[in-house]
CSV table of C-alpha atoms and ligand atoms in Angstrom, one decimal:
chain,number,residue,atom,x,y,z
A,182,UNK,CA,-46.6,26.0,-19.1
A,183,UNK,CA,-42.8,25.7,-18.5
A,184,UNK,CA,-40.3,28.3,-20.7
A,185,UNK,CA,-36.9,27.5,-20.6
A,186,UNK,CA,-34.3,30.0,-20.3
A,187,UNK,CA,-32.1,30.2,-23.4
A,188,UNK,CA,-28.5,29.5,-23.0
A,189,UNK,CA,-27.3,32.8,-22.6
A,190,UNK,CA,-29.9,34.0,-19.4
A,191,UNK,CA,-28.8,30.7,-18.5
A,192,UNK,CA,-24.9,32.4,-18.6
A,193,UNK,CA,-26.2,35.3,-16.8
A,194,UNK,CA,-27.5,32.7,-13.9
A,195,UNK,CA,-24.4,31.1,-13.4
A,196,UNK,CA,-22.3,34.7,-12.8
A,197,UNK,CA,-24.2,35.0,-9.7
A,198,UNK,CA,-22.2,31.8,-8.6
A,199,UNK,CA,-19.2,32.6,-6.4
A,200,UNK,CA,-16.3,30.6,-5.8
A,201,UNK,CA,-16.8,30.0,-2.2
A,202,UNK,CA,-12.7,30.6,-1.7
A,203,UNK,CA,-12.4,33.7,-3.9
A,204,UNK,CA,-15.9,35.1,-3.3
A,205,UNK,CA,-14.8,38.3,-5.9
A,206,UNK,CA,-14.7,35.8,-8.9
A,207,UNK,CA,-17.5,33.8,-10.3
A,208,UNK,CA,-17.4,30.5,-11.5
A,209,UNK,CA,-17.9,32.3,-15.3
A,210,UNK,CA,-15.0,34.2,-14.4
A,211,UNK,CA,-12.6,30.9,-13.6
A,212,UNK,CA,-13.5,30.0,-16.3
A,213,UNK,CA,-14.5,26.3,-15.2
A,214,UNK,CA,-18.0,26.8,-16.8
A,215,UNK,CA,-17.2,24.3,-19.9
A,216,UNK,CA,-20.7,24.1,-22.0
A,217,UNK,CA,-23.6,25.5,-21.5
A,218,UNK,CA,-26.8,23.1,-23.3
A,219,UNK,CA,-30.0,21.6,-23.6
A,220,UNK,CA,-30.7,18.3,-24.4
A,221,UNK,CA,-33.9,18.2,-25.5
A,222,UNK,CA,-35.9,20.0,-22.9
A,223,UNK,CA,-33.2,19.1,-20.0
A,224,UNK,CA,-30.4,21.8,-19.4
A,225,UNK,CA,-26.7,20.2,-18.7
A,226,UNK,CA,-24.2,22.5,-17.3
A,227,UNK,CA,-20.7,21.1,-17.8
A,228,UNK,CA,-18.3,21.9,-15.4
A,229,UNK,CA,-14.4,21.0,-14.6
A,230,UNK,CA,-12.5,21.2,-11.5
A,231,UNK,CA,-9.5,23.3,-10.8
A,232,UNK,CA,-7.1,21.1,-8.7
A,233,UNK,CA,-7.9,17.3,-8.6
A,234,UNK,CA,-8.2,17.9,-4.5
A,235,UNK,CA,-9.5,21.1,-4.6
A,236,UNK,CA,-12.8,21.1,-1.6
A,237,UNK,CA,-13.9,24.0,-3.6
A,238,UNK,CA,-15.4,22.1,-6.5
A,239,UNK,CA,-18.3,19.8,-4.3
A,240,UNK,CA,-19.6,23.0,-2.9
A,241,UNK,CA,-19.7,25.3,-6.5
A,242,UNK,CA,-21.7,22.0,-7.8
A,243,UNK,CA,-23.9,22.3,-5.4
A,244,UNK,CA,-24.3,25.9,-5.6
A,245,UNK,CA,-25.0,26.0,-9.4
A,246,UNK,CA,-27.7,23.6,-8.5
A,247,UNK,CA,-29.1,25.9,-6.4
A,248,UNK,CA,-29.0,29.0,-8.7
A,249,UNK,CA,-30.6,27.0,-11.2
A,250,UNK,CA,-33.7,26.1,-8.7
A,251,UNK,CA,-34.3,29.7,-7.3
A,252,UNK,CA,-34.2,30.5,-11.0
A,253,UNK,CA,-36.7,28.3,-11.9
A,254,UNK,CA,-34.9,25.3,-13.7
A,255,UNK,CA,-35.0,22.2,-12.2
A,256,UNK,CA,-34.8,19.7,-15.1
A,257,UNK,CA,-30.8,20.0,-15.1
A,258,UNK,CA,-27.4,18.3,-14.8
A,259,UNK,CA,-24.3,19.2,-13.6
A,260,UNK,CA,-21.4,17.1,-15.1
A,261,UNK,CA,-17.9,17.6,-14.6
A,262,UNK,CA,-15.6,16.8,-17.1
A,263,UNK,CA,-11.6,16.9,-16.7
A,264,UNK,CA,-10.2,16.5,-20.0
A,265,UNK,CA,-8.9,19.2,-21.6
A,266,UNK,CA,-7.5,20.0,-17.7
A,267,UNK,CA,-8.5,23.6,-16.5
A,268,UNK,CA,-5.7,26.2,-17.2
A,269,UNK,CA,-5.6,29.3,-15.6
A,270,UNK,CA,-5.2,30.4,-18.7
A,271,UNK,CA,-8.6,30.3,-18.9
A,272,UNK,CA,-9.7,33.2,-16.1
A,273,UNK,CA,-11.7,35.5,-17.8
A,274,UNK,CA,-10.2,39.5,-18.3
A,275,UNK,CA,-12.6,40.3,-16.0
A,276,UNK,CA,-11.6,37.4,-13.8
A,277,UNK,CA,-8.2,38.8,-13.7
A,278,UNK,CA,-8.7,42.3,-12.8
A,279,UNK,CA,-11.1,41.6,-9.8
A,280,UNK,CA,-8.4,39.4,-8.4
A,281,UNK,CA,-6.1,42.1,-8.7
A,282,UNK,CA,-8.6,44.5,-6.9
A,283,UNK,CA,-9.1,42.0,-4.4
A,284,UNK,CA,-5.0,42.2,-3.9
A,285,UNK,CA,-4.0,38.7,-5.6
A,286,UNK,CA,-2.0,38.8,-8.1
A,287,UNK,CA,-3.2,37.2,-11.4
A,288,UNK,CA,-1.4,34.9,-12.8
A,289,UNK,CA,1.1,35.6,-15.4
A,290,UNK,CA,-0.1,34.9,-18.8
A,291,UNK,CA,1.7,31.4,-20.0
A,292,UNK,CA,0.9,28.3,-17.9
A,293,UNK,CA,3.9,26.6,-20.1
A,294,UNK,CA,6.1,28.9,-19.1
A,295,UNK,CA,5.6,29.1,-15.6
A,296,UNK,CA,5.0,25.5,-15.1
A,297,UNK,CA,8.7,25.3,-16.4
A,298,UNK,CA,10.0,27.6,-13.4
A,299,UNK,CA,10.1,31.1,-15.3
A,300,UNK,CA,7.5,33.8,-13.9
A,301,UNK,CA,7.8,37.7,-12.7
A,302,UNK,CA,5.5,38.2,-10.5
A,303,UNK,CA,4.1,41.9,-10.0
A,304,UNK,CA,2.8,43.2,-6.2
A,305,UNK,CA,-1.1,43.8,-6.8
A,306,UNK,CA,-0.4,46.7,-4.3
A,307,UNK,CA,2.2,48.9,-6.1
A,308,UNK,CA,2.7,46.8,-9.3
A,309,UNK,CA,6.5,46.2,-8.4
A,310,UNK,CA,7.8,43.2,-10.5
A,311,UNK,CA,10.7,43.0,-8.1
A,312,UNK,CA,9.0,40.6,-5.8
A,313,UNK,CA,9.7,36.9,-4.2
A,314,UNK,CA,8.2,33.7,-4.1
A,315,UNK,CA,7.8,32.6,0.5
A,316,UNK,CA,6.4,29.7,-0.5
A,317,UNK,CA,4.7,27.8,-3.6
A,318,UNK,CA,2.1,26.6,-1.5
A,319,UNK,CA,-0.7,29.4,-0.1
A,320,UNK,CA,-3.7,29.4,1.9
A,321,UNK,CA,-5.9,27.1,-0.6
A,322,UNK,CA,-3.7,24.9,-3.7
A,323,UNK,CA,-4.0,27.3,-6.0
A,324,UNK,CA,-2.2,30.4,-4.6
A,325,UNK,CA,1.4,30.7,-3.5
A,326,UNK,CA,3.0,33.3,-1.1
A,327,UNK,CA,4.5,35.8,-2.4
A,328,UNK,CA,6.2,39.1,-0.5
A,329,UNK,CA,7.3,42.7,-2.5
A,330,UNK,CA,10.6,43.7,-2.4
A,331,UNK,CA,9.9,47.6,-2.7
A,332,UNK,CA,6.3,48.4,-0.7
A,333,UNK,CA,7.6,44.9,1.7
A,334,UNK,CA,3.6,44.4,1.7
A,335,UNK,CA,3.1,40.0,1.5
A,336,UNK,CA,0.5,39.0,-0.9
A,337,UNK,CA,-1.2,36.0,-2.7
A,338,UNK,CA,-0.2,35.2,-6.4
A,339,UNK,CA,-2.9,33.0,-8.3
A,340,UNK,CA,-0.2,30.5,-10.1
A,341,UNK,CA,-0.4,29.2,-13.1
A,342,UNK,CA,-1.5,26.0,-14.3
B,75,UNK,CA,-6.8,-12.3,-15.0
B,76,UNK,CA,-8.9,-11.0,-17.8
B,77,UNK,CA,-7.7,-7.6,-19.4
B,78,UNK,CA,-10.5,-6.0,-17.3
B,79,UNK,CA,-9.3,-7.6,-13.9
B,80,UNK,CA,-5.4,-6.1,-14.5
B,81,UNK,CA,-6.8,-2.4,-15.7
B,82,UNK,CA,-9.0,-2.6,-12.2
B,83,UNK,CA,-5.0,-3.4,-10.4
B,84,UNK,CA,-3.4,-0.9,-12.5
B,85,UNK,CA,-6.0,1.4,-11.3
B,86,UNK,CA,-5.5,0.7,-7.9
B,87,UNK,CA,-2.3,0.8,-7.8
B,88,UNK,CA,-1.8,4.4,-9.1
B,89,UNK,CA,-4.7,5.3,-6.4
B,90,UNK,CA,-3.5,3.8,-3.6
B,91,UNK,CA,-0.4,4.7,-4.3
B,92,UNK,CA,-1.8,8.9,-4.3
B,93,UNK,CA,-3.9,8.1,-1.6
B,94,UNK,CA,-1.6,6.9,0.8
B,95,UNK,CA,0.9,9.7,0.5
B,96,UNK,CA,-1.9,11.5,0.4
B,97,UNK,CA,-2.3,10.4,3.8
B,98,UNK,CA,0.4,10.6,5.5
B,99,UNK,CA,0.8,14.4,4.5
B,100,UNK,CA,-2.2,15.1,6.1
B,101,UNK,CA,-0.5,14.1,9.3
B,102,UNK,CA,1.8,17.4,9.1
B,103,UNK,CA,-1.5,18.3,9.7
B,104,UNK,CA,-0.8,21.3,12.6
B,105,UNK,CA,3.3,20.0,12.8
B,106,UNK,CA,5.2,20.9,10.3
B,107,UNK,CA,8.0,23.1,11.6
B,108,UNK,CA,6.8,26.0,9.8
B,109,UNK,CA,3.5,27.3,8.9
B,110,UNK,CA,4.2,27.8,5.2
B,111,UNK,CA,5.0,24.2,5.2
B,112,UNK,CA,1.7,23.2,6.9
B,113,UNK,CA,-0.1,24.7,4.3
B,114,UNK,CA,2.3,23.4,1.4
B,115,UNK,CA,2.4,19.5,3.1
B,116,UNK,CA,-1.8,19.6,3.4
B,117,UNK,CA,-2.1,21.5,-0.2
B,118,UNK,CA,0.1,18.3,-1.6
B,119,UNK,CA,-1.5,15.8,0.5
B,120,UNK,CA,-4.9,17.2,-1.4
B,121,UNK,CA,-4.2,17.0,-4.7
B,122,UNK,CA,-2.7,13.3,-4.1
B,123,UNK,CA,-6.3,12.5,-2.3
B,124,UNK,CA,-8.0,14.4,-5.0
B,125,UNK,CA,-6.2,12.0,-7.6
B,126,UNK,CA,-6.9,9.1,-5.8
B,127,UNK,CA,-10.7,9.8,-5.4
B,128,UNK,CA,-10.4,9.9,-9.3
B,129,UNK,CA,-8.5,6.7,-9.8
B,130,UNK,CA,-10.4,4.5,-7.3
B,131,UNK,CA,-13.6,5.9,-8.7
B,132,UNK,CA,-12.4,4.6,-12.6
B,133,UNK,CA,-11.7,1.5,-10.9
B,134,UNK,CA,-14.5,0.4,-9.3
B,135,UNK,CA,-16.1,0.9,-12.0
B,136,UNK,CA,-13.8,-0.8,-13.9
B,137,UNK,CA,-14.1,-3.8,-11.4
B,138,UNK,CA,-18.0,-3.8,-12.0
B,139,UNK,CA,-18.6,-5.0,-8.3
B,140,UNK,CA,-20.6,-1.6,-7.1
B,141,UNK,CA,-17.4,-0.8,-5.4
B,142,UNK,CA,-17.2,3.2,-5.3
B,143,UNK,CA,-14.4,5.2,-4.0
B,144,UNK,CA,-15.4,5.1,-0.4
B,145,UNK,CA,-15.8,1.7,-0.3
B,146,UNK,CA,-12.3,1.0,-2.1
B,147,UNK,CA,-10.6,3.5,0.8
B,148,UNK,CA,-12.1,2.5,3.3
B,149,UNK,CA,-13.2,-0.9,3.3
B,150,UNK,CA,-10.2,-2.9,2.5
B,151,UNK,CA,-7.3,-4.7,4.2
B,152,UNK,CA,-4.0,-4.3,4.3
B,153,UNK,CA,-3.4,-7.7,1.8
B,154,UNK,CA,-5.5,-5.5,-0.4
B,155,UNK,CA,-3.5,-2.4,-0.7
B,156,UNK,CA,-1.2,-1.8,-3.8
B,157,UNK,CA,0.4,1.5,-3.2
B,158,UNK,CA,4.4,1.2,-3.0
B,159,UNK,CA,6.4,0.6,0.3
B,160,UNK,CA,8.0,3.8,0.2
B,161,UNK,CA,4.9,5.3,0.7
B,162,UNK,CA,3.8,4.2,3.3
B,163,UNK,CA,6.9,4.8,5.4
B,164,UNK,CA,6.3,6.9,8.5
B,165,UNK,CA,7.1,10.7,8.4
B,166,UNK,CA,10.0,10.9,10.3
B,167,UNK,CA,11.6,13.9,11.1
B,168,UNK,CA,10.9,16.5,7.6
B,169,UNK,CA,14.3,15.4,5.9
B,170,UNK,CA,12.4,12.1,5.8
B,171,UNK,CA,9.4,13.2,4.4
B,172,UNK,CA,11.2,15.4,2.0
B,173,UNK,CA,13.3,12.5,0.5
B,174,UNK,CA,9.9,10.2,0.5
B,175,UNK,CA,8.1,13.1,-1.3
B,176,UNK,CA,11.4,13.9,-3.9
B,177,UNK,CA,12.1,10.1,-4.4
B,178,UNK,CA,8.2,10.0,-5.5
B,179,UNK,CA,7.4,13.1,-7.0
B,180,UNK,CA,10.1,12.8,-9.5
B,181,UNK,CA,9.0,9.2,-10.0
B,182,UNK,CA,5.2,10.5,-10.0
B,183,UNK,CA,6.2,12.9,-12.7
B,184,UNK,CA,7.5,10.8,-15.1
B,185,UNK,CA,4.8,7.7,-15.2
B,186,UNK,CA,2.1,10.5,-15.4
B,187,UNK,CA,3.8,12.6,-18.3
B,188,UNK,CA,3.5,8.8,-19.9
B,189,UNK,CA,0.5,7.9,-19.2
B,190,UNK,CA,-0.9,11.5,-20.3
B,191,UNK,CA,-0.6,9.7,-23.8
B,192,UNK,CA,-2.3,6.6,-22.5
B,193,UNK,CA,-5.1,5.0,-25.1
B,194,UNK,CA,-7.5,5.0,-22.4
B,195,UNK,CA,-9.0,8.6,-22.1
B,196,UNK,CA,-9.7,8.4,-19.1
B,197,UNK,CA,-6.8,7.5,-17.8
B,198,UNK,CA,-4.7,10.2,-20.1
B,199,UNK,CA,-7.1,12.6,-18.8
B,200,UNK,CA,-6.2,12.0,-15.0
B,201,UNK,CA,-3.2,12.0,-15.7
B,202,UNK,CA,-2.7,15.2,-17.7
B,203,UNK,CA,-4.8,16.4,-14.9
B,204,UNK,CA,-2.5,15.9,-12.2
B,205,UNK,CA,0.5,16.3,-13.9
B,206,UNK,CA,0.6,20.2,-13.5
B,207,UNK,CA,0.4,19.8,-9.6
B,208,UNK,CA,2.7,17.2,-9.9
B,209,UNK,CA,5.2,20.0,-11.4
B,210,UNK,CA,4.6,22.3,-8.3
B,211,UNK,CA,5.2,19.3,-5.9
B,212,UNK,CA,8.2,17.9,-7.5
B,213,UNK,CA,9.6,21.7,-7.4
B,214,UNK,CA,9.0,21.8,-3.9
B,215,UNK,CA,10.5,18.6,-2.5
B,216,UNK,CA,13.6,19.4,-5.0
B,217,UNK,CA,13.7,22.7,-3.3
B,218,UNK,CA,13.9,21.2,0.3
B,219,UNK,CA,16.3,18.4,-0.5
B,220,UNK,CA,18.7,21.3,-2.4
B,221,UNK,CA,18.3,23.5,0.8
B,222,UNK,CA,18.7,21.1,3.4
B,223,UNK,CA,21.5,19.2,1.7
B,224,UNK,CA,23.0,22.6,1.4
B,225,UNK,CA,22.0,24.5,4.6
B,226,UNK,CA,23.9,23.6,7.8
B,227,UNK,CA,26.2,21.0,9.0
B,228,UNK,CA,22.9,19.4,10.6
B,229,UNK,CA,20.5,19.9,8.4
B,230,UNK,CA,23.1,18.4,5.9
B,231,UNK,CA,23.4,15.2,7.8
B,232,UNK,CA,19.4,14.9,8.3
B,233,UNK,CA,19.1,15.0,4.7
B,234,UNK,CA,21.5,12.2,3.8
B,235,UNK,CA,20.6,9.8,6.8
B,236,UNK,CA,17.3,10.2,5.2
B,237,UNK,CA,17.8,9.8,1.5
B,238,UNK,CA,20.1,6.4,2.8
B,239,UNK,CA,17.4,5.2,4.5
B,240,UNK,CA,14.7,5.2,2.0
B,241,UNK,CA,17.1,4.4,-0.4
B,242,UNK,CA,16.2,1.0,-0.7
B,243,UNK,CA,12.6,1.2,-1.6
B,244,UNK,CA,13.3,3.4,-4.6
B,245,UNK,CA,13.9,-0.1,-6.9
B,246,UNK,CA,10.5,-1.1,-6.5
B,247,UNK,CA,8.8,1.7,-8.2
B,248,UNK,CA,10.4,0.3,-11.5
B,249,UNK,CA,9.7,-3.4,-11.2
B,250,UNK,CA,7.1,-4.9,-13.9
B,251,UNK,CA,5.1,-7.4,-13.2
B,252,UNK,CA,2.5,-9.4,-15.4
B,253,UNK,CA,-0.1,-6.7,-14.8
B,254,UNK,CA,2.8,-3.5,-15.9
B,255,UNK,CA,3.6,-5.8,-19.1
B,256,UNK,CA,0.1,-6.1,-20.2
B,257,UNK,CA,-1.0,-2.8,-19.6
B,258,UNK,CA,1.9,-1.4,-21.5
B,259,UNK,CA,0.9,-3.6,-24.6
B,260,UNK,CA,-2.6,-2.5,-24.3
B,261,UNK,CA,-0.9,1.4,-24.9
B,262,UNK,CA,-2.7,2.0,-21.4
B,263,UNK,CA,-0.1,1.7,-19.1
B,264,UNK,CA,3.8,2.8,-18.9
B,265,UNK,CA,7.1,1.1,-19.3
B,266,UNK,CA,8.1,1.8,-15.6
B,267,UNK,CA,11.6,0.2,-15.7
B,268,UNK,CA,12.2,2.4,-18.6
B,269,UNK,CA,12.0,5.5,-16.3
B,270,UNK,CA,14.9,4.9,-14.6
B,271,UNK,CA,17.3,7.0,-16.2
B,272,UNK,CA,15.6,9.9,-16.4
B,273,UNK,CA,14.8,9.4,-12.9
B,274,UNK,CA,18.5,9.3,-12.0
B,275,UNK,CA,19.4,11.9,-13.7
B,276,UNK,CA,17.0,14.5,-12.3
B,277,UNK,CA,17.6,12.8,-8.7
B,278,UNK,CA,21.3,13.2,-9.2
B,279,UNK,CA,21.3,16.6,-10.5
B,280,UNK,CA,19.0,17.7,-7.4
B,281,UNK,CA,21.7,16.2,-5.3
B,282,UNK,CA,25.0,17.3,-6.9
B,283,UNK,CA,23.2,20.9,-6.2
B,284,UNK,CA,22.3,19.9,-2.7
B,285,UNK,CA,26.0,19.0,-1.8
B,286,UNK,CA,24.6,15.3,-0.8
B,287,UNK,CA,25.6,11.7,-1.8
B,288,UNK,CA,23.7,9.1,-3.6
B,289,UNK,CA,23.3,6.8,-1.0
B,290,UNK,CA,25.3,3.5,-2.0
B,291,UNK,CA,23.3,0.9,0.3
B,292,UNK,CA,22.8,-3.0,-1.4
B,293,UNK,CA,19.1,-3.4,0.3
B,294,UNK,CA,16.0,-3.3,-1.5
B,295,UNK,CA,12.5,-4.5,-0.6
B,296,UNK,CA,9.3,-5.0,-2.8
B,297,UNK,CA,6.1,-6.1,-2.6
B,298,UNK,CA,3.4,-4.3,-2.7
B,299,UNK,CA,2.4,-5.4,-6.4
B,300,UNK,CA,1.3,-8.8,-4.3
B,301,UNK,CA,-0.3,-7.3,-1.4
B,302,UNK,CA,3.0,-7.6,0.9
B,303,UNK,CA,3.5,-4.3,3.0
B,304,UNK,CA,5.6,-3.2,5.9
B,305,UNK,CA,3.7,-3.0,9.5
B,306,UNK,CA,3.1,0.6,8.9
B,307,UNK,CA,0.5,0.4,6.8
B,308,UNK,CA,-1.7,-1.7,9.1
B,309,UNK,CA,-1.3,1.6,11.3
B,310,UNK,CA,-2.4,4.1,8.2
B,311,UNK,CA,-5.1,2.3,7.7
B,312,UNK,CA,-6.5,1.9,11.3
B,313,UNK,CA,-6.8,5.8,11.3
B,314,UNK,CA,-8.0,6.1,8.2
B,315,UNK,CA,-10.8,3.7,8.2
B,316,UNK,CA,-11.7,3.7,11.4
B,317,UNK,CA,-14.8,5.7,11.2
B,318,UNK,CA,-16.0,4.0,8.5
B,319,UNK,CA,-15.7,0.7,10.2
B,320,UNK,CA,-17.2,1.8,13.5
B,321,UNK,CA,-19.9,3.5,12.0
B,322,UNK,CA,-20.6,1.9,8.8
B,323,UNK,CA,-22.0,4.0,5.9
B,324,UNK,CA,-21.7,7.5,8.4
B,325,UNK,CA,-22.7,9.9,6.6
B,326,UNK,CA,-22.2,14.1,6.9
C,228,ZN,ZN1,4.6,46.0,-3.7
């Protein structure tokens, strides 16, 4: 006799996911978990990428696959949709605050807004706004490089999308 | 060509065109003069591969053939290949690759902001998609072009030896064919030729503010739409499949 996890324990699986780039935030937290449902007896997870090139997104597919198995599900699908596109917009409170911990700054509420060019970043070390962009590309396609003017300490900055 | 055969060379044409850029970033790869530019010419170079993987995908699906991406990349010849001359133009020094990527990301920008509205959802999707890393690039190459153009006497003359001699690929990216024409009256492709004002007057802007020229050179080469490249991309192409072709299938 097989039970199946409701939706929500399902939920509570799926936080033990890590990105593997950002290992602080969860996939919950990115907010790239779309819908969480059973059809009929068979659970689909729906999923969307971050950046159409991002190498991260392969390996969190396979991941959530193998949450689900050591959980006990293995009637499942993961499907990735891209339409609406992710938005950072879309990392969890939560999300944003562990990034912050982990000294990345989160990024800055409006994706409209910055996508247009206007952003104040603020350090995640001493919460300076006066800070300045080294380059817009970082270590992985979501982050720039930022530096702070006052503590002179470089950092990450999660930008917008 | 049935309406099926000119969305599978639409397709391809807006994936080959991602995927060879794509490409040819990655071969900054550990040289770019700077290592925040290493990381920002392999970041770029992803998200145009990551488009590509989408749009070659649609399209062999599209085509109906069993084609998937892989086989699309890697297992055609050069007559085959539909991305723009300009792309595949080699690196050069990185005033050359800065006007290729400026030139394109502006260009890039606009066809993907129309065909965000496209009636095919899956295309609109893509292209919606990509569109906000297309915003980051385009700010980037503008960036390069304005500091360049406006940095020192040398770097000034880099810059405008290379926007003059990629100059003349730029008319291409607005030429419609039979294939552009249908696709536009389907609502599933763009107007390209209609771009081309707004396309000058972002490029001119960047350059008024970079201190450079518009290059005033009478050459111009197309092709591509028919399968005619330059040499180069024989060359791309050798790298880039040659895996595939001498282990067919290779997995890892
Ligand atoms: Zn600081």
């Amino acid at each position: 006799m097989v039970t199946l996890l409701n939706v929500d324990d399902v939920r509570h699986v799926l936080e033990l996911v890590k990105d593997p780039e950002i290992p602080v935030l969860s996939v919950a937290d990115l907010g790239i978990i779309r819908r969480i449902e059973y059809a009929g007896d068979r659970l689909q997870v729906v999923i969307t990428p971050t950046y159409s090139g991002c190498p991260a997104t392969e390996v969190i597919e396979t991941d959530i696959a193998t949450m689900l198995k050591l959980h006990g599900i293995t009637d499942f699908d993961v499907v990735t949709e891209i339409s609406p596109a992710w938005t950072t917009d879309w990392i969890t409170a939560d999300g944003r605050r562990k990034l912050e911990e982990y000294g990345i700054a989160p990024p800055e509420r409006k994706s409209k807004g910055a996508l247009l060019g206007f952003e104040t970043v603020t350090c995640p070390q001493c919460k300076s706004t006066d800070t300045r962009v080294v380059s817009q590309f970082g270590s992985t396609a979501c982050k720039a490089q930022y530096k702070c003017n006052d503590c002179l300490e470089p950092f990450d900055y999660f930008k917008c999308v | 060509m049935t309406n099926q055969e000119m969305l599978f060379e639409y397709l391809l044409r807006l994936g080959d065109n991602s995927l060879i850029l794509g490409q040819r970033l990655a071969e900054w790869c550990g040289h770019a003069p700077i290592l925040e530019e290493d990381l920002a010419l392999t970041n770029i170079g992803l998200d145009l591969i990551g488009q590509s993987r989408m749009l070659l995908s649609y399209a062999g699906e599209v085509e109906g053939k069993g084609r998937d991406e892989d086989r699309l990349a890697f297992h055609r010849d050069t007559q085959a290949w539909r991305n723009l001359l300009l792309l595949e133009q080699p690196n050069g020094d990185f005033a050359k690759t800065m006007a290729r990527q400026f030139f394109f990301d502006v260009f890039q920008y606009l066809q993907y902001e129309a065909l965000s509205s496209s009636k095919d959802e899956r295309v609109a999707g893509i292209a919606a998609k990509s569109l906000k890393e297309i915003t980051y690039h385009r700010r980037h190459s503008s960036d390069w072009v304005i500091r360049l153009g406006d940095g020192t006497e040398e770097s000034h003359e880099k810059m405008q030896t290379a926007l003059n001699e990629l100059w003349g690929f730029v008319p291409e990216m607005f030429d419609m064919d039979a294939v552009d024409e249908a696709m536009v009256a389907d609502g599933i492709g763009v107007d390209v030729a209609s771009l081309r004002p707004a396309w000058d007057a972002q490029v001119n802007a960047v350059l008024a503010e970079a201190t450079l020229k518009r290059p005033d050179v009478s050459w111009s080469v197309r092709g591509s739409r028919d399968g005619k490249h330059s040499e180069h991309l024989g060359y791309i192409l050798a790298e880039m499949q040659f895996l595939q072709h001498a282990y067919p299938d290779a997995k890892w």
